[in-house]
Short mmCIF file of C-alpha atoms in Angstrom, two decimals:
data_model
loop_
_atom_site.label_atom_id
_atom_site.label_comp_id
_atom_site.label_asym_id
_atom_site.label_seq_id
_atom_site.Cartn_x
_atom_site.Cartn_y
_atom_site.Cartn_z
CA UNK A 1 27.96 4.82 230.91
CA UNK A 2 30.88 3.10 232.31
CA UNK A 3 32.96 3.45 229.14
CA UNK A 4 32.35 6.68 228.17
CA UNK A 5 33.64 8.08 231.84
CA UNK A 6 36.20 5.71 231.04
CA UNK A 7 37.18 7.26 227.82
CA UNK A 8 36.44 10.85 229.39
CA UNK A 9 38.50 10.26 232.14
CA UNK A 10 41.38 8.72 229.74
CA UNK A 11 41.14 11.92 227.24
CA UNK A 12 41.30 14.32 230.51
CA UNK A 13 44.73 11.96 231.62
CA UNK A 14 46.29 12.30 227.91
CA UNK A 15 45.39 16.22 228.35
CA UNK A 16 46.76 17.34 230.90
CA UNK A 17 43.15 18.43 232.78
CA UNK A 18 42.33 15.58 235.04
CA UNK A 19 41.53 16.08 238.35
CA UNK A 20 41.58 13.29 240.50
CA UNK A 21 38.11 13.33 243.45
CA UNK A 22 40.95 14.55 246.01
CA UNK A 23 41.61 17.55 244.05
CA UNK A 24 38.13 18.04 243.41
CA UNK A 25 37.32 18.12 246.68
CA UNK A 26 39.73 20.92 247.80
CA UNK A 27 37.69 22.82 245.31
CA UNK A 28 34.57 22.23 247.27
CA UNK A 29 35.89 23.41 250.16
CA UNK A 30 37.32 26.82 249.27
CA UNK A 31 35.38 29.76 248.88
CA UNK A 32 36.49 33.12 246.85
CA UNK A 33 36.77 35.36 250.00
CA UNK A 34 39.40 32.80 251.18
CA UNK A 35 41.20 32.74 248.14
CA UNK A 36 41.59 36.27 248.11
CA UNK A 37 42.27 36.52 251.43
CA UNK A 38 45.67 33.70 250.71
CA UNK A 39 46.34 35.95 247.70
CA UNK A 40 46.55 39.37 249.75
CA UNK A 41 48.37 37.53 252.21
CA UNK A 42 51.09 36.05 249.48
CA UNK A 43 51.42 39.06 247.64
CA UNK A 44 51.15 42.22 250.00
CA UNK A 45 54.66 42.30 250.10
CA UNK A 46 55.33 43.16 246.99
CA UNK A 47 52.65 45.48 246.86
CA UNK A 48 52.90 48.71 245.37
CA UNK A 49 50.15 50.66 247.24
CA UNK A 50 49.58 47.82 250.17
CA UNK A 51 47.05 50.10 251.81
CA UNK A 52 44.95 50.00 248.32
CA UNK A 53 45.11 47.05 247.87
CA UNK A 54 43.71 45.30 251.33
CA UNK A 55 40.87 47.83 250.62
CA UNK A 56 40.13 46.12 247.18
CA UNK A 57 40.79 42.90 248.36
CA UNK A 58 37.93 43.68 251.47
CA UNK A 59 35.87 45.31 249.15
CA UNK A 60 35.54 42.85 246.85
CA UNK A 61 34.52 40.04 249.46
CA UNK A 62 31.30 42.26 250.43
CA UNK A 63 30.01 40.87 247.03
CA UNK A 64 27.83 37.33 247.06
CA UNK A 65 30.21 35.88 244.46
CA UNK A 66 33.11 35.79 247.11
CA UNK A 67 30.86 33.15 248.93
CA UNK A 68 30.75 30.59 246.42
CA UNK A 69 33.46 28.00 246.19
CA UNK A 70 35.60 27.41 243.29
CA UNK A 71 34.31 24.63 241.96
CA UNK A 72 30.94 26.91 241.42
CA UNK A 73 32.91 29.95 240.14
CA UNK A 74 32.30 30.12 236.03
CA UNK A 75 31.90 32.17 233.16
CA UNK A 76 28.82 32.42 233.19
CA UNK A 77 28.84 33.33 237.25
CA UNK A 78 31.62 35.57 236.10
CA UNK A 79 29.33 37.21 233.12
CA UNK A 80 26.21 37.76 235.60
CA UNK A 81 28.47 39.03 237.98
CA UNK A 82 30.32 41.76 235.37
CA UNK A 83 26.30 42.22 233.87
CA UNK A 84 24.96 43.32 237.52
CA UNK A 85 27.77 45.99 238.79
CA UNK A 86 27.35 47.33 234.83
CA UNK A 87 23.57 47.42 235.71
CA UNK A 88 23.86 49.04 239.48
CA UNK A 89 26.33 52.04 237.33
CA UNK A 90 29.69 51.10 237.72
CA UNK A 91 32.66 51.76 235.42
CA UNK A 92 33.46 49.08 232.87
CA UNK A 93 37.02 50.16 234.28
CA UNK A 94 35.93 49.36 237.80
CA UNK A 95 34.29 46.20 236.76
CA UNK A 96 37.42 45.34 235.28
CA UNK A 97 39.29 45.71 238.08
CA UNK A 98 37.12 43.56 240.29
CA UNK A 99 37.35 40.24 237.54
CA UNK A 100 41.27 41.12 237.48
CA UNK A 101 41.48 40.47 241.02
CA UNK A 102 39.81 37.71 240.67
CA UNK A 103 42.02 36.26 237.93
CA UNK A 104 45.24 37.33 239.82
CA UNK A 105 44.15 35.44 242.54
CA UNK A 106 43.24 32.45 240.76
CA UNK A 107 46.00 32.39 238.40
CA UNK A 108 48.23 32.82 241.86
CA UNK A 109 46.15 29.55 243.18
CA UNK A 110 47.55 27.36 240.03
CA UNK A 111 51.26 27.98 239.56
CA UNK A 112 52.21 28.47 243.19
CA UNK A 113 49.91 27.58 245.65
CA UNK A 114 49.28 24.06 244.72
CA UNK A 115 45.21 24.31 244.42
CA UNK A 116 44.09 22.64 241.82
CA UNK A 117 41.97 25.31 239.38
CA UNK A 118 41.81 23.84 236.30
CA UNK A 119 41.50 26.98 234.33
CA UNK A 120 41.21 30.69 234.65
CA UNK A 121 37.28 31.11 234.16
CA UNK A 122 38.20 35.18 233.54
CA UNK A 123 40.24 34.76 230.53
CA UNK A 124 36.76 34.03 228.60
CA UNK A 125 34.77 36.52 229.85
CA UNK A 126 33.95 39.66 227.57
CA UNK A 127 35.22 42.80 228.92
CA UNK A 128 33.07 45.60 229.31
CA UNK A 129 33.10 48.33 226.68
CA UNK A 130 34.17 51.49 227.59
CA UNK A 131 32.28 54.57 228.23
CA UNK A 132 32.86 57.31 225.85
CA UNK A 133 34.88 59.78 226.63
CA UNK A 134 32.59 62.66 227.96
CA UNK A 135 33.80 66.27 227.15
CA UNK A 136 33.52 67.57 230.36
CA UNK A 137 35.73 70.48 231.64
CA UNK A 138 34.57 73.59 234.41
CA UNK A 139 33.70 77.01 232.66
CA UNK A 140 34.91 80.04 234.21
CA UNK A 141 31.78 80.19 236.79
CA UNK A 142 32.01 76.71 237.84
CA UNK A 143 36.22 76.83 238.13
CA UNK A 144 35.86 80.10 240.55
CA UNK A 145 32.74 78.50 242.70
CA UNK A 146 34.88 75.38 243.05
CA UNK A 147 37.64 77.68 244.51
CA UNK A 148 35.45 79.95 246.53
CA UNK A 149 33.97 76.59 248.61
CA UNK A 150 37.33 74.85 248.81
CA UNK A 151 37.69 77.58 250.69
CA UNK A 152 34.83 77.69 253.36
CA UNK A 153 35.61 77.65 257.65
CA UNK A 154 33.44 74.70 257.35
CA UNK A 155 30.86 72.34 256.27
CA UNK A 156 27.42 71.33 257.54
CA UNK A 157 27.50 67.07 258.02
CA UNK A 158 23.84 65.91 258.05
CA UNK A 159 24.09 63.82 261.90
CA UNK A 160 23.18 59.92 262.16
CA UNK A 161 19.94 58.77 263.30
CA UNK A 162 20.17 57.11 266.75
CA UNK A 163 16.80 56.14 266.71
CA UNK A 164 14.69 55.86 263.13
CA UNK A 165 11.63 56.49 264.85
CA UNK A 166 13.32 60.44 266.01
CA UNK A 167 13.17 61.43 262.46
CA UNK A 168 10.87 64.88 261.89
CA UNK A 169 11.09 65.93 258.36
CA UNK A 170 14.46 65.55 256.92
CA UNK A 171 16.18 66.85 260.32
CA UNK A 172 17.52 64.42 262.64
CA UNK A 173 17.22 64.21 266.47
CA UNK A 174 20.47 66.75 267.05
CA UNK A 175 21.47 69.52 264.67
CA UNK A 176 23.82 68.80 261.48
CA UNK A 177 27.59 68.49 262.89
CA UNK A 178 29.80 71.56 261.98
CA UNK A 179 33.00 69.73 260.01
CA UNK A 180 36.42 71.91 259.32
CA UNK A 181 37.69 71.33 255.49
CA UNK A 182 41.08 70.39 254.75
CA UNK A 183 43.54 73.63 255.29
CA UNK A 184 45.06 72.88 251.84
CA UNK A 185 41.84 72.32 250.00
CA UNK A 186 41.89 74.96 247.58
CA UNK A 187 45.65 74.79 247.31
CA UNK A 188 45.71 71.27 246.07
CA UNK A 189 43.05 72.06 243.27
CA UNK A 190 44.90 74.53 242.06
CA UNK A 191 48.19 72.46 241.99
CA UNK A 192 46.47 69.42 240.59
CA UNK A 193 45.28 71.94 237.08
CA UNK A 194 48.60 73.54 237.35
CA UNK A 195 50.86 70.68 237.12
CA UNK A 196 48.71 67.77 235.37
CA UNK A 197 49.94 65.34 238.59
CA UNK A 198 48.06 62.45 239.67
CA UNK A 199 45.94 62.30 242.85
CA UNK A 200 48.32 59.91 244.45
CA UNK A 201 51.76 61.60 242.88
CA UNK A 202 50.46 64.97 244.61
CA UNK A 203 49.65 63.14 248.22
CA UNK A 204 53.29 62.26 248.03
CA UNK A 205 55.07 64.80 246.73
CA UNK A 206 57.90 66.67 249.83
CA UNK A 207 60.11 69.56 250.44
CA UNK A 208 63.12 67.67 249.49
CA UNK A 209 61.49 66.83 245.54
CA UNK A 210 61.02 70.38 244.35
CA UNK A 211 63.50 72.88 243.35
CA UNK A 212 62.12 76.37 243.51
CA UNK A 213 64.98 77.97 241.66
CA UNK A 214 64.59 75.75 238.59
CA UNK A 215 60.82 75.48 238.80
CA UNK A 216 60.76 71.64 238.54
CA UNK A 217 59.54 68.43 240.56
CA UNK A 218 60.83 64.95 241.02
CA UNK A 219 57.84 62.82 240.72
CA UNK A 220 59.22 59.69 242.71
CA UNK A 221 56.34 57.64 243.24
CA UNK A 222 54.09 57.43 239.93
CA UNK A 223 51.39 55.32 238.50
CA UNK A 224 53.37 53.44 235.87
CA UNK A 225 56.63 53.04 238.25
CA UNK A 226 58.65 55.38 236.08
CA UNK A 227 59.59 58.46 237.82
CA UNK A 228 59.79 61.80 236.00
CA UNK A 229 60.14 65.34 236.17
CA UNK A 230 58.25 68.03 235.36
CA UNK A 231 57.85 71.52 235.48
CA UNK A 232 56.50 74.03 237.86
CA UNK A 233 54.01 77.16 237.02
CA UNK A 234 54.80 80.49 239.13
CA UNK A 235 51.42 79.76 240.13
CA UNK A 236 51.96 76.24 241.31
CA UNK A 237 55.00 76.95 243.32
CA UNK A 238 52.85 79.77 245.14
CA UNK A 239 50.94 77.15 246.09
CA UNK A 240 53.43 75.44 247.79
CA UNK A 241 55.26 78.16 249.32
CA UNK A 242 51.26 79.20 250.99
CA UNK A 243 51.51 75.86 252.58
CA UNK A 244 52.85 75.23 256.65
CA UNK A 245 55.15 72.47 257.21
CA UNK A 246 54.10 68.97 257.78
CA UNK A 247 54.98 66.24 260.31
CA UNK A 248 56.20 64.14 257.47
CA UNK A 249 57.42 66.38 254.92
CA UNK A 250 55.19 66.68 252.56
CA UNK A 251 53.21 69.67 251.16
CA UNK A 252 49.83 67.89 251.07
CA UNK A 253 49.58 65.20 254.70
CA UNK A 254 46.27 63.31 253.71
CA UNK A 255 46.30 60.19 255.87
CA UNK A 256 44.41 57.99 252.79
CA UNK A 257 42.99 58.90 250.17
CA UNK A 258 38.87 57.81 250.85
CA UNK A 259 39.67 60.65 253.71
CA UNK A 260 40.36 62.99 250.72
CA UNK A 261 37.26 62.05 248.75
CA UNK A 262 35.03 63.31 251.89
CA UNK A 263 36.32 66.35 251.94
CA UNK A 264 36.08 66.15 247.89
CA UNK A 265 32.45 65.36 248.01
CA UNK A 266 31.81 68.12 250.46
CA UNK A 267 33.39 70.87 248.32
CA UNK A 268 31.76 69.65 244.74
CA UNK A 269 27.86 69.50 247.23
CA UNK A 270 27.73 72.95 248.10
CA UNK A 271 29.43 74.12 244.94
CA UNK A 272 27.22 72.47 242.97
CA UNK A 273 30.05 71.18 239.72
CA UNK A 274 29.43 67.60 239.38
CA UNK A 275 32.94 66.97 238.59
CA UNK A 276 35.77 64.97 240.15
CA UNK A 277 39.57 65.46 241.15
CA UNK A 278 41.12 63.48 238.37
CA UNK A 279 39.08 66.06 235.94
CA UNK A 280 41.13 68.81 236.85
CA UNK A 281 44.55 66.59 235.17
CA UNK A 282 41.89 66.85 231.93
CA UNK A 283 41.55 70.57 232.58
CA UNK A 284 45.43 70.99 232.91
CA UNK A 285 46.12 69.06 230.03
CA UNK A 286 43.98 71.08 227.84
CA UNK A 287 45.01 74.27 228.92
CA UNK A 288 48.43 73.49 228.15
CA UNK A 289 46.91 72.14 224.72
CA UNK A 290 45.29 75.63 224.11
CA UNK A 291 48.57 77.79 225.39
CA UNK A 292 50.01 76.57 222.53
CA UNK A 293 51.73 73.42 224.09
CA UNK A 294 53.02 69.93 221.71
CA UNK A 295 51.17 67.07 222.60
CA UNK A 296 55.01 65.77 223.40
CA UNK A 297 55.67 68.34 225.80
CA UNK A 298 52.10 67.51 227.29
CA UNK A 299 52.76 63.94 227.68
CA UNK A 300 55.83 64.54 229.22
CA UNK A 301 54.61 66.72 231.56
CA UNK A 302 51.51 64.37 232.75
CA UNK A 303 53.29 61.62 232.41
CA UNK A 304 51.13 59.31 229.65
CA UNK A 305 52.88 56.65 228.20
CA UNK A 306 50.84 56.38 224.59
CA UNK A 307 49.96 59.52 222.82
CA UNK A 308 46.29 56.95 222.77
CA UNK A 309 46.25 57.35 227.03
CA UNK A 310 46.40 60.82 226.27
CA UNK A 311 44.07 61.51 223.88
CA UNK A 312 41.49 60.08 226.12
CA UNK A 313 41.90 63.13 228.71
CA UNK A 314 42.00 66.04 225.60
CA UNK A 315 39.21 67.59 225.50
CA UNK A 316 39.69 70.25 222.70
CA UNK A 317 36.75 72.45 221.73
CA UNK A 318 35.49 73.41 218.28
CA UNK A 319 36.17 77.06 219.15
CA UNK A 320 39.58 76.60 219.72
CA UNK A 321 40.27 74.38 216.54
CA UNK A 322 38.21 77.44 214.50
CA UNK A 323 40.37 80.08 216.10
CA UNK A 324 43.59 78.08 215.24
CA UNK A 325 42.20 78.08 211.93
CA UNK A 326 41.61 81.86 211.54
CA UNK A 327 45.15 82.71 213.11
CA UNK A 328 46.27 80.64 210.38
CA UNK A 329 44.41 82.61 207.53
#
């Protein structure tokens, strides 16, 4: 037994992967929630979205696999881990972004921060497939029920139990809390169809990015760091002229945007559309499509970089592609 660790520990030496007990130890000792917490702390920063990205940093340490310590964390932790959020009905593509915060932060630990992982454990994991793309767009009853309760004086907020044992029926102890919607509600669902913009490129957008004369918008802040411009629909830029001015200058003041999905969730309940915000950029996109828009001038406008990360929001029906075909002859 003594020579083969002998000759183990010589072929880890010649190799490169030889850790000495030291090392090993330092494993032992640090869990995932503390690495994650030295990566956030190394790497806000630089952080585009710093706000974001505490939350997914905090979020991901309410999972058991931030307890376990390095020297534990595997692929095959890593697999059961990726198998179980698939299984509780999350997105491969939020699954995906837990394990790549994991490997950031690992990958982080062994080129600067002198803690001796071995290996990336993520790099051999399988990534989850992809759902297929699901051809869901609003018909015209759906689109005008959405507006009509973006537009409500208020909501009804079921109240919190104080006391479990208060509970009669499905009422609670004090009547449901009255809750006033966002002023701008319907505005901004309107806007978001009209102009194709991301959640997050619409929260920012101000006065001093839009030209009403030309009809166009400077899109400063955007997902893939590239800014762009694009144009404005009389209907858009009535939106925006509706709108009072804001403390901070811009046309839609959310303070973050899990404060906007509240109000989102409220609107899409009593409407009854099981549908979400970014849906309405797939709704844009194919109107444009069925106006008789290029798929250049669409990308441009939404901002895709592949004609592939577009085709994955077009949602073009069969009617359309047979009337096409008639005009056509």
């Amino acid at each position: 037994d003594a020579v083969k660790w002998a000759y183990r520990t010589e072929a880890q030496i010649e190799t490169g992967t030889y850790l000495t007990i030291k090392k090993q130890e330092r494993l032992n000792e640090i869990r995932v929630c503390e690495l994650l917490d030295i990566f956030y702390d190394k790497t806000k920063a630089k952080s585009k979205h710093p706000r974001r990205f505490e939350y997914e940093v905090n979020h991901l340490k309410r999972f058991d696999i931030a307890n376990l310590y390095l020297s534990q964390l595997d692929t095959k932790i890593l697999a059961e881990f990726r198998d179980e959020q698939l299984e509780k009905g999350k997105a491969p593509s939020t699954v995906m972004k837990y394990l790549g915060l994991i490997s950031r932060a690992l990958n982080k630990a062994r080129r600067e921060l002198d803690i001796p992982v071995n290996f990336n454990p993520v790099s051999l994991v399988e990534k989850p497939k992809e759902r297929p793309k699901v051809d869901r767009t609003l018909d015209e009853g759906e689109w005008l029920r959405l507006i009509e309760y973006a537009s409500k004086t208020n909501f009804e907020v079921q109240g919190k139990l104080k006391n479990q044992h208060m509970k009669v029926g499905k009422l609670t102890h004090y009547p449901n809390r009255k809750r006033r919607p966002l002023y701008f509600m319907k505005q901004i669902i309107i806007f978001a169809r009209e102009t194709l913009m991301r959640q997050g490129e619409i929260f920012n957008l101000r006065k001093q990015d839009v030209d009403f004369l030309s009809g166009t918008a400077i899109i400063r802040k955007a997902k893939n760091d590239d800014p762009r411009k694009i144009g404005l629909s009389p209907l858009a830029m009535e939106q925006l002229k509706s709108l009072p001015p804001s403390y901070d200058g811009r046309f839609f003041p959310i303070k973050s945007r899990q404060v906007f999905d509240g109000y989102w969730r409220l609107v899409v309940r009593d409407a009854k559309v099981d549908f979400n915000f970014h849906q309405l950029r797939h709704m844009g996109a194919n109107d444009l499509i069925k106006s008789g828009w290029s798929i250049a001038e669409v990308q441009a406008q939404g901002g895709w970089k592949t004609l592939k990360a577009l085709q994955r929001y077009l949602h073009i029906q069969a009617e359309h592609l047979a009337k096409k075909l008639k005009e056509r002859g």
